Short mmCIF file of C-alpha atoms in Angstrom, two decimals:
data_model
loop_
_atom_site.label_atom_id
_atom_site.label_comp_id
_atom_site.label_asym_id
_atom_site.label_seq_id
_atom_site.Cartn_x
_atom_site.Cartn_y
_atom_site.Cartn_z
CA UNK A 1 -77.42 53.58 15.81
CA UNK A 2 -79.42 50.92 17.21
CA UNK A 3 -77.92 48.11 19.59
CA UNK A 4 -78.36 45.42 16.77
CA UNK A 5 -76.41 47.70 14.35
CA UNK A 6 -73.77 48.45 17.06
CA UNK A 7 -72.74 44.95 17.35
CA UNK A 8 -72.38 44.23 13.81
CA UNK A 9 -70.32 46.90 13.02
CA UNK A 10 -67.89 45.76 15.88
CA UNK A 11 -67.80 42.42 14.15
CA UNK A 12 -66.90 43.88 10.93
CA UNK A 13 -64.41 45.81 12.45
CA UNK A 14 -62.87 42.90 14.26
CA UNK A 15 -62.85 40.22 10.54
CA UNK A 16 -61.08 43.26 8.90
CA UNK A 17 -58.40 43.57 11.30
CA UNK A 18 -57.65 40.04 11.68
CA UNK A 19 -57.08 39.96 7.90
CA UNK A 20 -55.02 42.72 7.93
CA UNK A 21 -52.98 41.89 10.98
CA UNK A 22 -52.47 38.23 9.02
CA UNK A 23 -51.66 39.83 5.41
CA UNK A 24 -48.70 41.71 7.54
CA UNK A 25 -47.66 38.37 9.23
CA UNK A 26 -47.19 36.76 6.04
CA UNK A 27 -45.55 39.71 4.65
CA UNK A 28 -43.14 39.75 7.11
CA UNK A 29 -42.42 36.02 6.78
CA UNK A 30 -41.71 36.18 3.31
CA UNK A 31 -39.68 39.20 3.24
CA UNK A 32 -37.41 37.42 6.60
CA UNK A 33 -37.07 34.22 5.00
CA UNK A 34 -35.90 35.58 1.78
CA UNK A 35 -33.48 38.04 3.61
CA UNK A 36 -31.50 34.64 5.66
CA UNK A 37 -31.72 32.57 2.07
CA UNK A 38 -29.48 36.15 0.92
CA UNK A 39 -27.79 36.31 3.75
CA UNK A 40 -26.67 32.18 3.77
CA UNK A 41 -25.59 31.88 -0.27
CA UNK A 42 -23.17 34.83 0.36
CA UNK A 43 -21.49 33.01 3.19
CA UNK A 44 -20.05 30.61 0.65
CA UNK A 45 -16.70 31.39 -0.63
CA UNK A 46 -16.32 33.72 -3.50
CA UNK A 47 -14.18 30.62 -5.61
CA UNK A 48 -17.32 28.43 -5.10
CA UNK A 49 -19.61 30.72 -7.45
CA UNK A 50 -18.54 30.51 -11.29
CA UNK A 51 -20.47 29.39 -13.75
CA UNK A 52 -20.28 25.96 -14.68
CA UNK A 53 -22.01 23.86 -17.64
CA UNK A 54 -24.13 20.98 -16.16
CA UNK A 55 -25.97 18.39 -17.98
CA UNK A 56 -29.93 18.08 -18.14
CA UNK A 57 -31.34 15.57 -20.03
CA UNK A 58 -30.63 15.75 -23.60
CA UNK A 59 -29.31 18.82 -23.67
CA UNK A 60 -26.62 21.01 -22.08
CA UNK A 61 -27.15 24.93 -20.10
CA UNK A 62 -25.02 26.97 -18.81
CA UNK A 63 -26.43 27.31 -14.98
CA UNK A 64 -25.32 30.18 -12.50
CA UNK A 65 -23.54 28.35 -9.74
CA UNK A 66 -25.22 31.13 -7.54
CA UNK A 67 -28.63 29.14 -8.25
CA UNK A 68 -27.28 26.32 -7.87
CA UNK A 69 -25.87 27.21 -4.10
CA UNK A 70 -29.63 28.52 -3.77
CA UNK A 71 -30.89 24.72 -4.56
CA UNK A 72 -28.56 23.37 -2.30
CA UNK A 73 -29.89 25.82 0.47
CA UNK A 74 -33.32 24.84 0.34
CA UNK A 75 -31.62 20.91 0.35
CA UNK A 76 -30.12 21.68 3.65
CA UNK A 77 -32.85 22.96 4.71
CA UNK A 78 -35.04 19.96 4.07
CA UNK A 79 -31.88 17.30 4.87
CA UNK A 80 -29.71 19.51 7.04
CA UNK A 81 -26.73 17.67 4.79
CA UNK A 82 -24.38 19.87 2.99
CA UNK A 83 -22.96 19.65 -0.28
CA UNK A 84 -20.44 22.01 -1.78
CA UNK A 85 -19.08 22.34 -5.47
CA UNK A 86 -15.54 20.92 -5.45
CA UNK A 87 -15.88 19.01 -2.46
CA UNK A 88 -15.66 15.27 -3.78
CA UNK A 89 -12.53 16.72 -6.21
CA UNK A 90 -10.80 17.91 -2.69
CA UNK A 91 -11.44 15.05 -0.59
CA UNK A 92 -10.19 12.81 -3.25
CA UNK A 93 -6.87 14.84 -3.42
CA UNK A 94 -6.83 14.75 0.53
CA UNK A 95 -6.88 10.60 0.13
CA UNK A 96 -4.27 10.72 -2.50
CA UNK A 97 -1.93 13.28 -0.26
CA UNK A 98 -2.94 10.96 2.70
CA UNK A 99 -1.83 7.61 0.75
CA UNK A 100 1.95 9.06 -0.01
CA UNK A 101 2.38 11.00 3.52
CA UNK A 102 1.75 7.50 4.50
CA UNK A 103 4.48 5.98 2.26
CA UNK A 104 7.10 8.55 3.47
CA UNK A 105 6.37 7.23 7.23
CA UNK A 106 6.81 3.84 5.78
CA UNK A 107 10.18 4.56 4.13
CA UNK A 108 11.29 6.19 7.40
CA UNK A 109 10.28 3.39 9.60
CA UNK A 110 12.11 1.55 7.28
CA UNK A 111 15.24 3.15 7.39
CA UNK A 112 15.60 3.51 10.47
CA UNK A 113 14.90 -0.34 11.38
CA UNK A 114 17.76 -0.99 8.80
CA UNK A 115 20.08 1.30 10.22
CA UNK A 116 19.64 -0.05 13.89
CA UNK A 117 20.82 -2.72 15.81
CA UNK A 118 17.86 -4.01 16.37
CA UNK A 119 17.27 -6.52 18.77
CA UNK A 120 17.08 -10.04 17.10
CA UNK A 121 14.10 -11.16 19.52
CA UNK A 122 11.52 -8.51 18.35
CA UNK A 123 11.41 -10.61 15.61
CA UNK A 124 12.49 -13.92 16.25
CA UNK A 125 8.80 -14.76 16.21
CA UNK A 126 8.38 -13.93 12.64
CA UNK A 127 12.15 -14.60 11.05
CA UNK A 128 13.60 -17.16 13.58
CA UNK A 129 16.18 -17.66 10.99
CA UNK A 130 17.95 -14.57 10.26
CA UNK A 131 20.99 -16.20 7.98
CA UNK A 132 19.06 -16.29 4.86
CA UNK A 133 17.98 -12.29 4.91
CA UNK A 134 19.92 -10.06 4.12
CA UNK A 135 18.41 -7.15 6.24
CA UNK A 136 16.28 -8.83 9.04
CA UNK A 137 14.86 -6.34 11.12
CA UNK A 138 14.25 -4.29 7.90
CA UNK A 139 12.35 -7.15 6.22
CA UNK A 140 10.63 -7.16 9.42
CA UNK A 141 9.50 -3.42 9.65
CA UNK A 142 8.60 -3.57 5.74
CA UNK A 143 6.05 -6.37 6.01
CA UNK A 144 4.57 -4.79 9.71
CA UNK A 145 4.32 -1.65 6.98
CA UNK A 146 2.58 -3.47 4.22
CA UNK A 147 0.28 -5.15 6.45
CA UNK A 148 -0.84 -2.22 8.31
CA UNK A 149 -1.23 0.47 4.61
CA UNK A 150 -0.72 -1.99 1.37
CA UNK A 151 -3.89 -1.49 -0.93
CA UNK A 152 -4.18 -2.86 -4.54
CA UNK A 153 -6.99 -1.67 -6.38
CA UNK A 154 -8.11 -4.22 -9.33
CA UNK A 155 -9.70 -2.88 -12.40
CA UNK A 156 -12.91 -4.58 -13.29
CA UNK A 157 -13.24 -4.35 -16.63
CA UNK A 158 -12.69 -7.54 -18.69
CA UNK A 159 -14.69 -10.73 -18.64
CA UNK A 160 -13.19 -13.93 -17.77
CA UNK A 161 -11.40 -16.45 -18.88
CA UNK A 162 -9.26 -13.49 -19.96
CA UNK A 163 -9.93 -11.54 -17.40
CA UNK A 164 -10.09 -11.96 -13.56
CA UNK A 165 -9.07 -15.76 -14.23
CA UNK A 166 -6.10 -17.67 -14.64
CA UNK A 167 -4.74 -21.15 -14.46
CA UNK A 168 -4.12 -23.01 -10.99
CA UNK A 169 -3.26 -26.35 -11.76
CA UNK A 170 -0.34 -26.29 -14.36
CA UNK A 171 3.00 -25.04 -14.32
CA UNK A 172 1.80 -21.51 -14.35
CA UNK A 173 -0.34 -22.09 -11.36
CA UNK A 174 1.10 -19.05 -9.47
CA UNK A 175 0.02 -16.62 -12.26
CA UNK A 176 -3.88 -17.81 -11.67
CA UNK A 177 -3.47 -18.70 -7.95
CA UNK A 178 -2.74 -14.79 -7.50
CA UNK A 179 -5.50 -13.56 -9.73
CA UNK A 180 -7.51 -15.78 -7.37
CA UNK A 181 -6.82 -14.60 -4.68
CA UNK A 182 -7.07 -10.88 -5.36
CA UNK A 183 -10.21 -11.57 -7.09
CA UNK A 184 -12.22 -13.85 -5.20
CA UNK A 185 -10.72 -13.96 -1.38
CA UNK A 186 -11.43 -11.42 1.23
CA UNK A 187 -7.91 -10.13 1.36
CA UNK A 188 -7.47 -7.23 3.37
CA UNK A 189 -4.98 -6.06 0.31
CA UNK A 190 -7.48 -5.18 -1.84
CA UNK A 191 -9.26 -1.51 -2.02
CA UNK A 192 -12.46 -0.95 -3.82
CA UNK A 193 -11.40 3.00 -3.86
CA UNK A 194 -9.31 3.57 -6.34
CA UNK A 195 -8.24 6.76 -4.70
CA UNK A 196 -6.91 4.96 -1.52
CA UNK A 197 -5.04 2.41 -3.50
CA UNK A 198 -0.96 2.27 -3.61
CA UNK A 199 -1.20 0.23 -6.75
CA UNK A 200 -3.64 -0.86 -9.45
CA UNK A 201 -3.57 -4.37 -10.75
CA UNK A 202 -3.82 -5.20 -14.42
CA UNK A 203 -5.85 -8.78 -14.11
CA UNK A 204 -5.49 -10.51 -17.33
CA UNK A 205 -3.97 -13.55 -17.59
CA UNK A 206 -0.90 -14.52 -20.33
CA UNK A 207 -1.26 -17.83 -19.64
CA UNK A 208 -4.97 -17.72 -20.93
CA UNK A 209 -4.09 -15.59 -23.62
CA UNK A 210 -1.63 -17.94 -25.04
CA UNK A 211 -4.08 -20.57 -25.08
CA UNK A 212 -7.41 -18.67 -26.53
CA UNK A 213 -5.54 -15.88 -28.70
CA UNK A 214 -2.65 -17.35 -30.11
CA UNK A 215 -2.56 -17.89 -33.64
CA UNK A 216 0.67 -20.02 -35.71
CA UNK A 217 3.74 -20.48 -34.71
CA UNK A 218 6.81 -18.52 -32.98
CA UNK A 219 6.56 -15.40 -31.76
CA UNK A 220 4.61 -14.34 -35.01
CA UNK A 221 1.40 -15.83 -33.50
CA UNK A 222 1.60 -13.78 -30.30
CA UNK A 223 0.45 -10.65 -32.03
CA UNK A 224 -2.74 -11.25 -30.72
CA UNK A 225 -1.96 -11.27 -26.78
CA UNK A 226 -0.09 -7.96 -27.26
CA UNK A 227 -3.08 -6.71 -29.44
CA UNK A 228 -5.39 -7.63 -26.46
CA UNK A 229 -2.61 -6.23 -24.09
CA UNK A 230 -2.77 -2.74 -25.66
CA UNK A 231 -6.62 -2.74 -25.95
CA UNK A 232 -7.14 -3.54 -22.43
CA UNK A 233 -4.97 -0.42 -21.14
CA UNK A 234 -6.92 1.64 -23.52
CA UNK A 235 -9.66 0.77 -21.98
CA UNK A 236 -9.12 1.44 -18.82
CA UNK A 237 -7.09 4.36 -19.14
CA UNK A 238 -10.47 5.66 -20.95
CA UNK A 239 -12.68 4.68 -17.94
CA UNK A 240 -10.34 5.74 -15.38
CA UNK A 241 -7.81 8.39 -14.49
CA UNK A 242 -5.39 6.45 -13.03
CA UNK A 243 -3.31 5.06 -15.76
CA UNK A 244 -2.51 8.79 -17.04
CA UNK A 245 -1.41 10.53 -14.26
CA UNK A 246 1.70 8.21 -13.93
CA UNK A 247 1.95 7.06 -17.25
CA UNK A 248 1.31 3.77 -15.67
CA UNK A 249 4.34 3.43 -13.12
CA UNK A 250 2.04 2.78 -10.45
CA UNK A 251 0.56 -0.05 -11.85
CA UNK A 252 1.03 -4.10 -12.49
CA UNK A 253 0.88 -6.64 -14.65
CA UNK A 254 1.56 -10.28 -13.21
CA UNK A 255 2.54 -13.57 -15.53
CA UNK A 256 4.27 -16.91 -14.97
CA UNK A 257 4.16 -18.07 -18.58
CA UNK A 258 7.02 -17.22 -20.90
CA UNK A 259 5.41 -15.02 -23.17
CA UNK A 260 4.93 -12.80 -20.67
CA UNK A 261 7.70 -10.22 -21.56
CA UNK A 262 6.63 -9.99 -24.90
CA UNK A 263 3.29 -9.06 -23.82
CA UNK A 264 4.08 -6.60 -22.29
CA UNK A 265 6.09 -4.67 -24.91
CA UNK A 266 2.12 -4.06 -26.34
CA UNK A 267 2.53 -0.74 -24.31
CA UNK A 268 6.33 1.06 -23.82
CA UNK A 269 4.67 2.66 -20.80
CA UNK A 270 3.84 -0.75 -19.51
CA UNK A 271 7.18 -2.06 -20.68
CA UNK A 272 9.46 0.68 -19.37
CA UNK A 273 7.86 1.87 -16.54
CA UNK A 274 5.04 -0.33 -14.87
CA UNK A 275 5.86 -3.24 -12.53
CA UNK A 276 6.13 -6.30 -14.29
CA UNK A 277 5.86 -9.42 -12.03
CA UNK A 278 7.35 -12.51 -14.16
CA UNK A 279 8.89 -15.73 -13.72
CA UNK A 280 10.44 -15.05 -16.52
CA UNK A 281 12.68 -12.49 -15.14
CA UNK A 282 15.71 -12.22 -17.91
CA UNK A 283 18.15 -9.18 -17.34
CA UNK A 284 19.35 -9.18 -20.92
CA UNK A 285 15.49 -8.72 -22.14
CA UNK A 286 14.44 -5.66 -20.55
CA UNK A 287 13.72 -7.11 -17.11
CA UNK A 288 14.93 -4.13 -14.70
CA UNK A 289 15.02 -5.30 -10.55
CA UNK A 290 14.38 -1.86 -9.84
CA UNK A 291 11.06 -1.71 -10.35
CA UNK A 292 10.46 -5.29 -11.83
CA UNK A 293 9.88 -8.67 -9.49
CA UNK A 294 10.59 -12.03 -10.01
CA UNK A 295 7.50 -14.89 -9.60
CA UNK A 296 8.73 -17.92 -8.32
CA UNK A 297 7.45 -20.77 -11.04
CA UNK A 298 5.60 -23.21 -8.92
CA UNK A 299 3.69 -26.19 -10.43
CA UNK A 300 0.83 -27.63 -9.44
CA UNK A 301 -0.71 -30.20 -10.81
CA UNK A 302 -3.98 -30.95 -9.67
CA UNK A 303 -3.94 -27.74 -7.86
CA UNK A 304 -1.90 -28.94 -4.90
CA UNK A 305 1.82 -29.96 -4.17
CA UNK A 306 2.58 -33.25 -5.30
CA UNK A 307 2.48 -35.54 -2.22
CA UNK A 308 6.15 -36.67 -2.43
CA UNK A 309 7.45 -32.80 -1.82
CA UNK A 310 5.22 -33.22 1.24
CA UNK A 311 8.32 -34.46 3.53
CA UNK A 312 7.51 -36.40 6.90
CA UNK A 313 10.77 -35.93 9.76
CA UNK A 314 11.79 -39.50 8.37
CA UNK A 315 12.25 -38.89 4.88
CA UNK A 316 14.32 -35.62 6.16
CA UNK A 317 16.61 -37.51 7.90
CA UNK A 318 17.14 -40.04 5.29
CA UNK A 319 20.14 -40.65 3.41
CA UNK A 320 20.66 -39.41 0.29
CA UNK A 321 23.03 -41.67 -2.10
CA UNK A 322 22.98 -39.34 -5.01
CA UNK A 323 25.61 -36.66 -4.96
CA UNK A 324 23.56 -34.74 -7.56
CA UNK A 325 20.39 -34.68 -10.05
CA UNK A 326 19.19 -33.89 -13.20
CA UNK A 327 16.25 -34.95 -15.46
CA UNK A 328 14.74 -32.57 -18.30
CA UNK A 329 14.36 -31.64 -22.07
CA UNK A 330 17.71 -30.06 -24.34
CA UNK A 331 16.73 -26.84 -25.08
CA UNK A 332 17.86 -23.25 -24.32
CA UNK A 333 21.72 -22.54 -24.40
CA UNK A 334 22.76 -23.94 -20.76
CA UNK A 335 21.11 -27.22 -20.49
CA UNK A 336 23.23 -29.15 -23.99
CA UNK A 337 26.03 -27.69 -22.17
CA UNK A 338 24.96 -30.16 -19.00
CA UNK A 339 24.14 -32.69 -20.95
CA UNK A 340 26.84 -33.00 -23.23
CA UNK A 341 29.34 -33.19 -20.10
CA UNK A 342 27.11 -35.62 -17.81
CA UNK A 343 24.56 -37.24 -19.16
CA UNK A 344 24.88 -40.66 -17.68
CA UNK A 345 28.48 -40.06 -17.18
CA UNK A 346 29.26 -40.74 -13.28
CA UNK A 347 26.98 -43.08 -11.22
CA UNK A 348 27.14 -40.06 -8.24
CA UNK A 349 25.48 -37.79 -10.07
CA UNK A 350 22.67 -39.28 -12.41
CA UNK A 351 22.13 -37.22 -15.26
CA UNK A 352 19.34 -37.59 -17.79
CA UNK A 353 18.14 -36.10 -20.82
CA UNK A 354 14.23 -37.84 -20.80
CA UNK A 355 13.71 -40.20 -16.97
CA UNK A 356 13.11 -43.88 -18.11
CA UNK A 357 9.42 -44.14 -17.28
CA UNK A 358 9.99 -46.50 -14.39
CA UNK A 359 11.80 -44.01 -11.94
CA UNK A 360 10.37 -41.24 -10.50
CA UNK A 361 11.60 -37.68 -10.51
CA UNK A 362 10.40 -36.68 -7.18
CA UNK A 363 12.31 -40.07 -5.84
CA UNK A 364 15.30 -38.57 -7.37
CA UNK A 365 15.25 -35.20 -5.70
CA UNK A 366 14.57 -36.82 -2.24
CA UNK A 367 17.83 -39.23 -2.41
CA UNK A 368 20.24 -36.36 -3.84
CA UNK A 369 22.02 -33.64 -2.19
CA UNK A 370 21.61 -31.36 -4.72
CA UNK A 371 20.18 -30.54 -7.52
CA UNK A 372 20.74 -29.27 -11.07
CA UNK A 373 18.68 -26.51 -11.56
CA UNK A 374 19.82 -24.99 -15.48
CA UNK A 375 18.02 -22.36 -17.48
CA UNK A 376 15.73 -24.13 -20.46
CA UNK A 377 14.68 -21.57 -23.39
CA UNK A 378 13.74 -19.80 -20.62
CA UNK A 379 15.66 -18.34 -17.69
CA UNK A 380 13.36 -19.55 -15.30
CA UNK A 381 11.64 -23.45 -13.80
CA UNK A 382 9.80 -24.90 -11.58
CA UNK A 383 12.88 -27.35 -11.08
CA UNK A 384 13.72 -24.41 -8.62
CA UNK A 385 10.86 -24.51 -6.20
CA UNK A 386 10.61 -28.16 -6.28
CA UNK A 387 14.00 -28.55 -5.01
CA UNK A 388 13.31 -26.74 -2.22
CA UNK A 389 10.41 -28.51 -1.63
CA UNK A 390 12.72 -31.65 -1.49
CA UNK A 391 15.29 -30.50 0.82
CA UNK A 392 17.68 -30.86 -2.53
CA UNK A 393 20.08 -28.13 -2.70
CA UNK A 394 19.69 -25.84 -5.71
CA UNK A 395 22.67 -25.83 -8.00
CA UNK A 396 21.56 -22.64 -9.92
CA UNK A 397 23.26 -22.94 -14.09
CA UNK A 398 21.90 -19.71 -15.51
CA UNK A 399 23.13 -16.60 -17.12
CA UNK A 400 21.15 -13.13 -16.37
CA UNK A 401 18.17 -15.01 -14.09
CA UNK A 402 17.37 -12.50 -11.18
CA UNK A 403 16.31 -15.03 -8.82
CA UNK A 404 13.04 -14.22 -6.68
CA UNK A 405 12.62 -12.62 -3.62
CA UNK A 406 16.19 -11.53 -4.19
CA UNK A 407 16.11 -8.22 -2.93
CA UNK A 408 15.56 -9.76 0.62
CA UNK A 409 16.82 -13.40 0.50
CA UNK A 410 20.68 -14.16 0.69
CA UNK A 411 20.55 -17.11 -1.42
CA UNK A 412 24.42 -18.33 -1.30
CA UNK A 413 22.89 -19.02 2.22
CA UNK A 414 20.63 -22.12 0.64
CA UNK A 415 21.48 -22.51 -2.82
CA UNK A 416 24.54 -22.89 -4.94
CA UNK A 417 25.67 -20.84 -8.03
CA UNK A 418 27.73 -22.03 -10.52
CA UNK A 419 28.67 -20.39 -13.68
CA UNK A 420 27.90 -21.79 -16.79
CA UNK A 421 31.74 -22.35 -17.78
CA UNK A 422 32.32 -24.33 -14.87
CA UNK A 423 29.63 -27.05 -15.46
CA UNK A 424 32.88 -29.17 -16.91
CA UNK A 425 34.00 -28.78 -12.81
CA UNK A 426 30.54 -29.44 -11.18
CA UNK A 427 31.32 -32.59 -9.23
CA UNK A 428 34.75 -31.33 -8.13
CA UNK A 429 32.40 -27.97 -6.92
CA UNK A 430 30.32 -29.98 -5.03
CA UNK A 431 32.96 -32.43 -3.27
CA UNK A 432 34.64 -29.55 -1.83
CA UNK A 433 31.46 -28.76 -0.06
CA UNK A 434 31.85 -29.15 3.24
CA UNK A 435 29.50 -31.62 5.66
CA UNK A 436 29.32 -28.84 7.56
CA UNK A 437 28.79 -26.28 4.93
CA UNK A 438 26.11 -28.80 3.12
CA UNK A 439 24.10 -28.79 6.65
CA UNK A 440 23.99 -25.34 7.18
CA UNK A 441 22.63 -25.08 3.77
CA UNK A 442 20.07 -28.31 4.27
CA UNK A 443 18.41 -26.25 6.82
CA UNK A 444 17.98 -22.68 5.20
CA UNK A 445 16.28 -24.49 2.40
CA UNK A 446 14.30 -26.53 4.84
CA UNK A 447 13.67 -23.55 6.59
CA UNK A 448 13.06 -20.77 3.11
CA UNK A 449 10.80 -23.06 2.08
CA UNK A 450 7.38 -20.95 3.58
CA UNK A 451 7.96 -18.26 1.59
CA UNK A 452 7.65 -20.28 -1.70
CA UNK A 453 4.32 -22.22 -0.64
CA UNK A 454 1.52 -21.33 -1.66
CA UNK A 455 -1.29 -21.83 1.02
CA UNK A 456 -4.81 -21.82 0.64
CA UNK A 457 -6.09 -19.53 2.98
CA UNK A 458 -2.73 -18.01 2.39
CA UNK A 459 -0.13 -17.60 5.87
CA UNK A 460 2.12 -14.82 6.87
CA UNK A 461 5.22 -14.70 4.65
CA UNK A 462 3.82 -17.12 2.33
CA UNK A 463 4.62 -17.12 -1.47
CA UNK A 464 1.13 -14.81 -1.81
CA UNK A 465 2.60 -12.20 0.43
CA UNK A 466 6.21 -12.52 -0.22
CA UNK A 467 4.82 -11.84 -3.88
CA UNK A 468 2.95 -8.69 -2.54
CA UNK A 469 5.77 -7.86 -0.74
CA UNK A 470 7.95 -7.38 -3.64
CA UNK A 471 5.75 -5.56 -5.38
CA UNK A 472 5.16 -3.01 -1.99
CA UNK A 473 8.96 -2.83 -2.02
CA UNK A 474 9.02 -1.40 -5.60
CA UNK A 475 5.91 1.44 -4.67
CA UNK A 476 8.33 2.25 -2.21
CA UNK A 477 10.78 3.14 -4.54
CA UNK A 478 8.37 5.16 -6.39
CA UNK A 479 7.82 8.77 -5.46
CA UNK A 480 4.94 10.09 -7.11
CA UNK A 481 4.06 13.84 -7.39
#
């Protein structure tokens, strides 16, 4: 062999090794990589790898959920992010566990603020005026509680005026003042995960449905808003699992006008067991305080207070002439009873069926002690808030009213109750009220007056809260499984 053919044999030699030593590379590779892909879908638990039915296009196949774990693999791989059948199911059952553990720490907080003897000064700050609660320091620790874990999720199906609207400058203000604020504010009360909420809000409006839906006369016409009613919590018991895993205890409904009861009864799970928020809050027609809350009715007209409930220091410590004051429609069973014994009867206590159109109402609650406040066809008015407003002593004629905020508010401390078969005694009731007595109660009201304002941005222990408040009291009294 020649030195010419020496040298290209050695090259041939060399090619044909390097291609075999790089065939056995790869091999190896291959066979390695293949061995960890093994070796990593087996680490997953056992549970993990059934077979499940997904959906592909247009069509359904039943897929191995051993490929599947494969897939994922190769996505960690690429992402280094895991992702593990199951997973989203258990962390939403970890923020449901996590949303009731932290109820139970509430109720014991609770508790044991109630039980104590409390220092007064811890919360002097917030409830100066401890007279006119009947459990300070628990009312205290309960709204610390709701601030720091209260959620409401709001469904969002529903288009407005319906829907996620309301009215704000009528008698039923507070029914759309709410829905606005839930809605549109950036309340730190509302949840956008339905799994972390404590309650879900239903946010239709039976004010608005009275006015776009009702058809005829009498309760006949209101078909239609307890038609709507029904639909609505089909609907969102179709779109959502919420409703049906408490039957709807967990959730609210909220409406000032007095059709709101029979609304309701479009569901007997919304009826019976969710949280109804009225202002019409009747005892005798299925209203239950246990797990139902009265809305104060507060009107305003023009979307604000009227100026004259706005009271300067002078106009507080002006004299009032009139022992007592009434002014309002006959209707319902309580007010011909007022009527028929003092209408324009004693100079002390002016009593009217319609004002004359040249006096002013408002002028009349400023210059009187007190003031009548009876049930119309309705248990509740906005007679009530408005006296309060005016410093005028609430002289409360009603028969099965469950007054609001009652559950934490003493209200013999600022109001006075009179049963309906004393109205023939009312003026000998009031004389025996002392000066003294008649102070004290001048200054609750002066004083429980915050917590049936409505502010806009709303304060601490306004009527907004105080609202919320009753209706975190009642999810307190819910245990759910």
């Amino acid at each position: 062999m020649d030195k010419y053919q020496y040298t290209r044999f050695c090259f041939l030699s060399i090619c044909i090794g390097s291609i075999a030593l790089v065939l056995a590379i790869s091999h190896f590779s291959i066979s390695f990589f293949d061995y960890s892909l093994q070796k990593l879908e087996f680490s997953f638990p056992e549970s993990e790898l059934q077979r499940s039915v997904y959906s592909g296009g247009d069509e359904n196949r039943v897929v191995d959920s051993r490929d599947v774990v494969s897939q994922q693999i190769l996505s960690v791989r690429l992402s280094n992010a895991t992702s593990k059948p199951g997973l989203k199911i258990k962390k939403k059952l970890n923020r449901r566990r996590m949303v009731e553990l932290g109820l139970n720490k509430a109720r014991a907080s609770i508790r044991e603020a109630a039980s104590s003897n409390r220092n007064a000064t811890l919360f002097n700050v917030d409830l100066p005026n401890t007279q006119v609660y009947r459990n300070p320091s628990a009312l205290y620790q309960s709204y610390l509680e709701m601030e720091k874990r209260f959620k409401v999720y709001v469904y969002e199906e529903g288009e407005p005026p319906l829907v996620h609207d309301g009215p704000c400058k009528s008698v039923y203000a507070v029914e759309g003042r709410f829905i606005m604020e839930m809605e549109k504010s950036k309340t730190k009360f509302r949840t956008y995960d339905p799994d972390q909420a404590h309650v879900y809000f239903l946010p239709f409006s039976v004010t608005w449905l009275v006015r776009y839906l009702y058809e005829g006369k009498g309760n006949s016409g209101a078909a239609p808003l307890r038609t709507f009613a029904s639909d609505y919590i089909r609907l969102i018991s179709s779109n959502h699992p919420f409703w049906n895993r408490t039957s709807g205890a967990d959730h609210f409904m909220l409406a000032c006008h007095d059709w709101g009861p029979i609304t309701s009864k479009a569901n007997k799970d919304l009826f019976n067991k969710s949280i109804r928020v009225m202002c019409n809050a009747n005892s005798s027609e299925g209203f239950n305080p246990a797990k139902d809350a009265t809305l104060p009715e507060i009107k305003l007209f023009g979307g604000e207070v009227d100026p004259k409930l706005r009271l300067s220091k002078t106009l507080m410590a002006s004299p009032r002439p009139h022992l007592a004051f009434f002014a309002g429609g006959v209707h319902g069973p309580v007010r011909p009873i007022l009527l028929n014994h003092w209408k324009q009867r004693d100079p002390d206590m002016p009593v009217f069926e319609y004002l004359p159109k040249h006096l002013n109402y408002y002028d009349f609650m400023r210059s009187s002690k007190f003031c009548f406040c009876p049930s119309g066809y309705e248990v509740a008015s906005p007679r009530l808030t408005e006296a309060i407003y005016s410093e005028c002593i609430p002289v409360i004629l009603s028969v099965n009213f469950v007054l609001p905020f009652s559950d934490i508010l003493r209200w013999e401390t600022f109001s006075v109750q009179v049963d309906v078969s004393e109205i023939p005694r009312l003026k000998e009731i009031l004389m025996s009220i002392s000066d003294e007595k008649y102070e004290r109660l001048k200054r609750n009201v002066r004083y429980v007056r915050r917590h049936f304002e409505l502010n806009d941005p709303p304060k601490r222990y306004d009527a907004f809260h105080m609202i919320l408040h009753s209706i975190w009291l009642r999810r307190l009294n819910m245990r759910l499984t």
